[in-house]
Tab-separated table of C-alpha atoms in Angstrom:
chain	number	residue	atom	x	y	z
A	15	LEU	CA	-11.796	-8.531	4.898
A	16	ARG	CA	-13.784	-5.277	4.825
A	17	GLY	CA	-13.384	-2.699	2.158
A	18	ASP	CA	-14.815	-0.121	-0.127
A	19	HIS	CA	-15.003	-0.058	-3.881
A	20	GLY	CA	-11.622	1.492	-4.464
A	21	VAL	CA	-9.680	0.021	-7.197
A	22	GLU	CA	-6.631	-0.874	-4.905
A	23	ASN	CA	-9.038	-3.403	-3.562
A	24	VAL	CA	-9.970	-5.407	-6.640
A	25	LEU	CA	-7.307	-7.911	-6.580
A	26	VAL	CA	-7.584	-8.468	-2.864
A	27	ALA	CA	-11.337	-8.998	-3.184
A	28	ALA	CA	-10.900	-11.411	-6.033
A	29	TRP	CA	-8.358	-13.540	-4.080
A	30	MET	CA	-10.353	-13.669	-1.065
A	31	GLU	CA	-13.581	-14.642	-2.715
A	32	ALA	CA	-11.555	-17.219	-4.914
A	33	ASN	CA	-10.047	-18.815	-1.892
A	34	LYS	CA	-12.699	-18.558	0.888
A	35	GLY	CA	-15.811	-18.541	-1.191
A	36	ALA	CA	-18.246	-15.985	-2.893
A	37	ARG	CA	-21.118	-14.377	-1.161
A	38	ARG	CA	-20.238	-15.596	2.455
A	39	GLY	CA	-18.381	-12.235	3.472
A	40	SER	CA	-14.835	-13.121	2.381
A	41	TYR	CA	-14.569	-9.658	1.191
A	42	ILE	CA	-17.129	-7.360	2.552
A	43	TRP	CA	-18.010	-4.597	0.118
A	44	GLY	CA	-19.234	-1.355	1.800
A	45	ARG	CA	-18.617	2.380	2.398
A	46	SER	CA	-15.482	3.995	3.598
A	47	VAL	CA	-17.207	4.702	6.863
A	48	HIS	CA	-16.609	1.187	7.619
A	49	ASN	CA	-12.766	1.516	6.833
A	50	VAL	CA	-11.857	4.554	8.703
A	51	ARG	CA	-9.072	2.719	10.646
A	52	ILE	CA	-7.264	1.684	7.305
A	53	GLU	CA	-7.853	5.167	5.944
A	54	ARG	CA	-6.084	6.364	9.036
A	55	LEU	CA	-3.336	4.073	8.441
A	56	TRP	CA	-2.812	5.353	4.966
A	57	VAL	CA	-2.449	8.973	6.425
A	58	ASP	CA	0.361	7.618	8.623
A	59	VAL	CA	1.912	5.795	5.659
A	60	THR	CA	2.107	9.022	3.627
A	61	ALA	CA	3.307	11.100	6.630
A	62	GLN	CA	5.981	8.816	7.836
A	63	PHE	CA	7.559	8.016	4.507
A	64	GLY	CA	5.305	8.083	1.390
A	65	ARG	CA	5.310	11.901	0.999
A	66	LYS	CA	9.184	11.889	1.259
A	67	TRP	CA	9.432	9.753	-1.861
A	68	ALA	CA	6.895	11.352	-3.676
A	69	ASP	CA	8.616	14.679	-3.218
A	70	PHE	CA	11.963	13.180	-4.022
A	71	PHE	CA	10.727	11.770	-7.391
A	72	THR	CA	9.082	15.189	-8.104
A	73	GLN	CA	12.450	16.734	-7.594
A	74	LEU	CA	14.034	14.230	-9.920
A	75	GLU	CA	11.591	15.004	-12.595
A	76	ILE	CA	12.067	18.811	-12.279
A	77	TYR	CA	15.733	19.080	-11.926
A	78	HIS	CA	17.278	15.815	-12.724
A	79	GLY	CA	15.861	14.532	-16.038
A	80	LEU	CA	13.426	12.104	-15.071
A	81	ASP	CA	10.746	11.547	-17.789
A	82	VAL	CA	7.828	9.693	-16.167
A	83	ASN	CA	6.709	8.721	-19.604
A	84	ASN	CA	9.719	6.930	-20.436
A	85	THR	CA	9.389	3.309	-19.365
A	86	TYR	CA	13.168	2.767	-19.277
A	87	HIS	CA	13.507	5.596	-16.802
A	88	LEU	CA	10.716	3.806	-14.669
A	89	TRP	CA	12.881	0.635	-14.957
A	90	LEU	CA	15.849	2.582	-13.497
A	91	LEU	CA	13.662	4.056	-10.671
A	92	HIS	CA	12.785	0.349	-9.664
A	93	TYR	CA	16.423	-0.651	-10.030
A	94	LEU	CA	17.691	2.130	-7.788
A	95	PHE	CA	15.222	2.873	-5.079
A	96	LEU	CA	12.734	-0.021	-4.826
A	97	SER	CA	14.946	-1.848	-2.193
A	98	ASP	CA	14.962	1.319	-0.291
A	99	ILE	CA	11.291	1.930	-0.423
A	100	ASN	CA	10.588	-1.516	0.728
A	101	ALA	CA	13.016	-1.000	3.693
A	102	ASP	CA	11.067	2.078	4.682
A	103	CYS	CA	7.760	0.039	4.395
A	104	ARG	CA	9.184	-2.770	6.670
A	105	PHE	CA	10.435	-0.241	9.280
A	106	PHE	CA	6.992	1.412	9.362
A	107	ALA	CA	5.224	-2.032	9.646
A	108	GLU	CA	7.255	-3.204	12.532
A	109	ALA	CA	7.150	0.141	14.515
A	110	TRP	CA	3.182	0.350	13.839
A	111	ASN	CA	2.647	-3.211	14.988
A	112	ARG	CA	4.459	-2.390	18.297
A	113	HIS	CA	2.773	1.055	18.794
A	114	LYS	CA	0.199	1.266	21.757
A	115	ILE	CA	-3.394	1.678	20.861
A	116	LYS	CA	-5.666	3.239	23.463
A	117	ASN	CA	-8.918	1.047	23.934
A	118	LYS	CA	-12.012	2.371	26.022
A	119	GLY	CA	-11.936	0.632	29.438
A	120	GLN	CA	-8.908	-1.651	28.528
A	121	PRO	CA	-5.114	-0.891	28.846
A	122	ALA	CA	-3.294	0.184	25.726
A	123	ARG	CA	-1.869	-2.581	23.587
A	124	SER	CA	-0.016	-2.857	20.475
A	125	PRO	CA	-1.737	-4.682	17.401
A	126	GLU	CA	1.024	-7.335	17.730
A	127	ASP	CA	0.181	-8.014	21.105
A	128	MET	CA	-3.720	-8.055	20.622
A	129	PHE	CA	-3.349	-10.528	17.651
A	130	PHE	CA	-1.243	-13.039	19.631
A	131	PHE	CA	-2.718	-12.726	23.076
A	132	ASP	CA	-6.360	-12.677	21.850
A	133	MET	CA	-5.661	-15.824	19.925
A	134	ILE	CA	-4.300	-17.501	22.974
A	135	THR	CA	-7.175	-16.155	25.127
A	136	ASN	CA	-10.131	-16.718	22.842
A	137	GLY	CA	-8.931	-19.330	20.239
A	138	VAL	CA	-8.331	-19.017	16.614
A	139	ARG	CA	-11.380	-17.362	15.019
A	140	GLY	CA	-13.351	-19.690	12.753
A	141	ASP	CA	-14.532	-18.898	9.164
A	142	THR	CA	-18.279	-19.084	10.035
A	143	LEU	CA	-19.972	-15.672	10.727
A	144	VAL	CA	-23.296	-14.527	10.996
A	145	SER	CA	-24.666	-11.596	8.995
A	146	GLY	CA	-24.377	-9.301	11.982
A	147	GLU	CA	-20.834	-9.943	12.672
A	148	ILE	CA	-20.001	-9.463	9.163
A	149	GLU	CA	-21.807	-6.044	8.786
A	150	SER	CA	-20.398	-4.636	12.015
A	151	TYR	CA	-16.797	-5.886	11.427
A	152	GLY	CA	-14.117	-3.296	11.403
A	153	ILE	CA	-16.443	-0.217	12.286
A	154	ASP	CA	-14.727	2.481	14.251
A	155	TRP	CA	-17.926	3.634	15.946
A	156	GLU	CA	-16.368	6.730	17.437
A	157	ALA	CA	-15.307	8.068	14.027
A	158	MET	CA	-18.473	7.060	12.304
A	159	PRO	CA	-20.710	9.938	12.835
A	160	ALA	CA	-17.975	12.480	11.631
A	161	SER	CA	-17.569	10.163	8.551
A	162	GLN	CA	-21.378	9.945	7.804
A	163	SER	CA	-21.647	13.824	7.957
A	164	ARG	CA	-19.065	14.005	5.357
A	165	ASN	CA	-20.472	11.260	3.127
A	166	ASP	CA	-24.200	11.549	2.986
A	167	GLU	CA	-25.122	8.228	1.170
A	168	PRO	CA	-27.913	5.980	2.203
A	169	LEU	CA	-26.683	2.933	3.935
A	170	ARG	CA	-28.881	0.585	2.247
A	171	HIS	CA	-27.102	1.067	-1.108
A	172	THR	CA	-23.721	-0.252	0.086
A	173	SER	CA	-24.727	-2.538	3.022
A	174	TRP	CA	-23.692	-6.061	2.818
A	175	VAL	CA	-26.833	-7.283	4.652
A	176	GLY	CA	-28.733	-9.372	2.196
A	177	HIS	CA	-25.419	-11.079	0.739
A	178	THR	CA	-25.605	-8.858	-2.337
A	179	GLY	CA	-22.107	-9.585	-3.105
A	180	PRO	CA	-19.557	-7.215	-5.027
A	181	PRO	CA	-21.028	-4.413	-7.352
A	182	PRO	CA	-21.494	-5.506	-10.900
A	183	ASN	CA	-18.986	-3.137	-12.414
A	184	LEU	CA	-15.552	-2.323	-10.902
A	185	ASN	CA	-13.113	0.232	-11.812
A	186	GLY	CA	-9.576	-0.923	-12.359
A	187	VAL	CA	-6.112	0.461	-13.224
A	188	THR	CA	-3.517	-2.072	-14.640
A	189	VAL	CA	0.035	-1.248	-13.626
A	190	GLU	CA	2.594	-3.495	-14.969
A	191	PRO	CA	6.192	-3.160	-13.391
A	192	PRO	CA	8.756	-2.308	-16.121
A	193	SER	CA	10.581	-5.378	-17.280
A	194	ASP	CA	12.667	-3.925	-20.189
A	195	SER	CA	15.942	-2.220	-18.937
A	196	GLY	CA	17.197	-1.278	-22.585
A	197	LEU	CA	20.673	-2.632	-21.087
A	198	SER	CA	22.491	-5.681	-21.477
A	199	ASP	CA	23.127	-8.092	-18.551
A	200	ARG	CA	26.761	-6.904	-18.594
A	201	ASP	CA	25.694	-3.260	-18.661
A	202	ILE	CA	23.606	-3.746	-15.707
A	203	ASP	CA	26.591	-5.486	-13.827
A	204	GLU	CA	28.785	-2.352	-14.587
A	205	LEU	CA	25.913	-0.011	-13.730
A	206	TYR	CA	25.976	-1.559	-10.235
A	207	LEU	CA	29.632	-1.222	-9.809
A	208	PHE	CA	29.397	2.362	-11.079
A	209	ILE	CA	26.841	3.477	-8.555
A	210	THR	CA	28.238	1.311	-5.605
A	211	PRO	CA	29.949	4.425	-3.936
A	212	LEU	CA	26.499	5.954	-3.410
A	213	LEU	CA	24.432	2.930	-2.224
A	214	SER	CA	25.339	3.653	1.430
A	215	SER	CA	24.094	7.082	1.749
A	216	PHE	CA	20.383	8.027	2.011
A	217	ASP	CA	19.972	11.732	2.225
A	218	ASP	CA	18.135	13.177	-0.872
A	219	GLN	CA	21.204	14.777	-2.301
A	220	SER	CA	23.129	11.327	-2.281
A	221	LYS	CA	19.978	9.756	-3.817
A	222	ALA	CA	19.755	12.473	-6.482
A	223	ALA	CA	23.519	11.879	-7.363
A	224	ARG	CA	22.869	8.095	-7.573
A	225	TRP	CA	20.007	8.791	-10.187
A	226	ASP	CA	22.207	11.253	-12.036
A	227	TRP	CA	25.167	8.918	-12.181
A	228	ALA	CA	22.850	5.906	-13.296
A	229	LEU	CA	21.101	7.849	-15.832
A	230	ALA	CA	24.463	9.304	-17.459
A	231	PHE	CA	25.737	5.616	-17.452
A	232	SER	CA	22.567	4.408	-19.045
A	233	ARG	CA	22.550	7.030	-21.638
A	234	SER	CA	26.147	6.187	-22.436
A	235	ARG	CA	25.096	2.513	-23.233
A	236	SER	CA	21.660	3.014	-24.737
A	237	ALA	CA	19.676	5.775	-26.740
A	238	LEU	CA	16.621	4.727	-25.123
A	239	TYR	CA	17.355	6.786	-22.150
């Protein structure tokens, strides 16, 4: 895998080096110029469904009593909406894997098609890579000049050539999912029955009502809300 020094990559890099070996290109540290494809994918994720959820949660905070500093409110958000967010993720992934990508001098093909057809044609790629392959892997050469003009940083400081491995210090943000609901198991079962009439509607108004009902119920059972 190739990635930059962003905090979202720390655990991915640690897993790759622990399972595939350190200092052999298991995780290739570099500049974002090498990651323009994944950066573009994040733009699409945000445009297709990420911004929708961010805006919705902002509306809950402004108009519907959501307190982002209350861990019990965060638990309730997970309980009410995490499955819907994951469904959006799966739908986007399936659509993206099947969309056509233009390749210069080649017919447009989907990522799914490229993955399976290329394995049939060329065989499964082995683990052993030479330094040149590692250094050039994943670069979008057409987008690289524009990215370089916006990120004026000498390549020698971030290149993997020389097998320098990961930087000595990595930033990290630990995010623990809320585990304590402040409600009993019986309360949670009753909460589910209480909001069931709203679970089949997915417009913002219905989702906000789902939150309002659930928050009112939780406050009736626990002062933590």
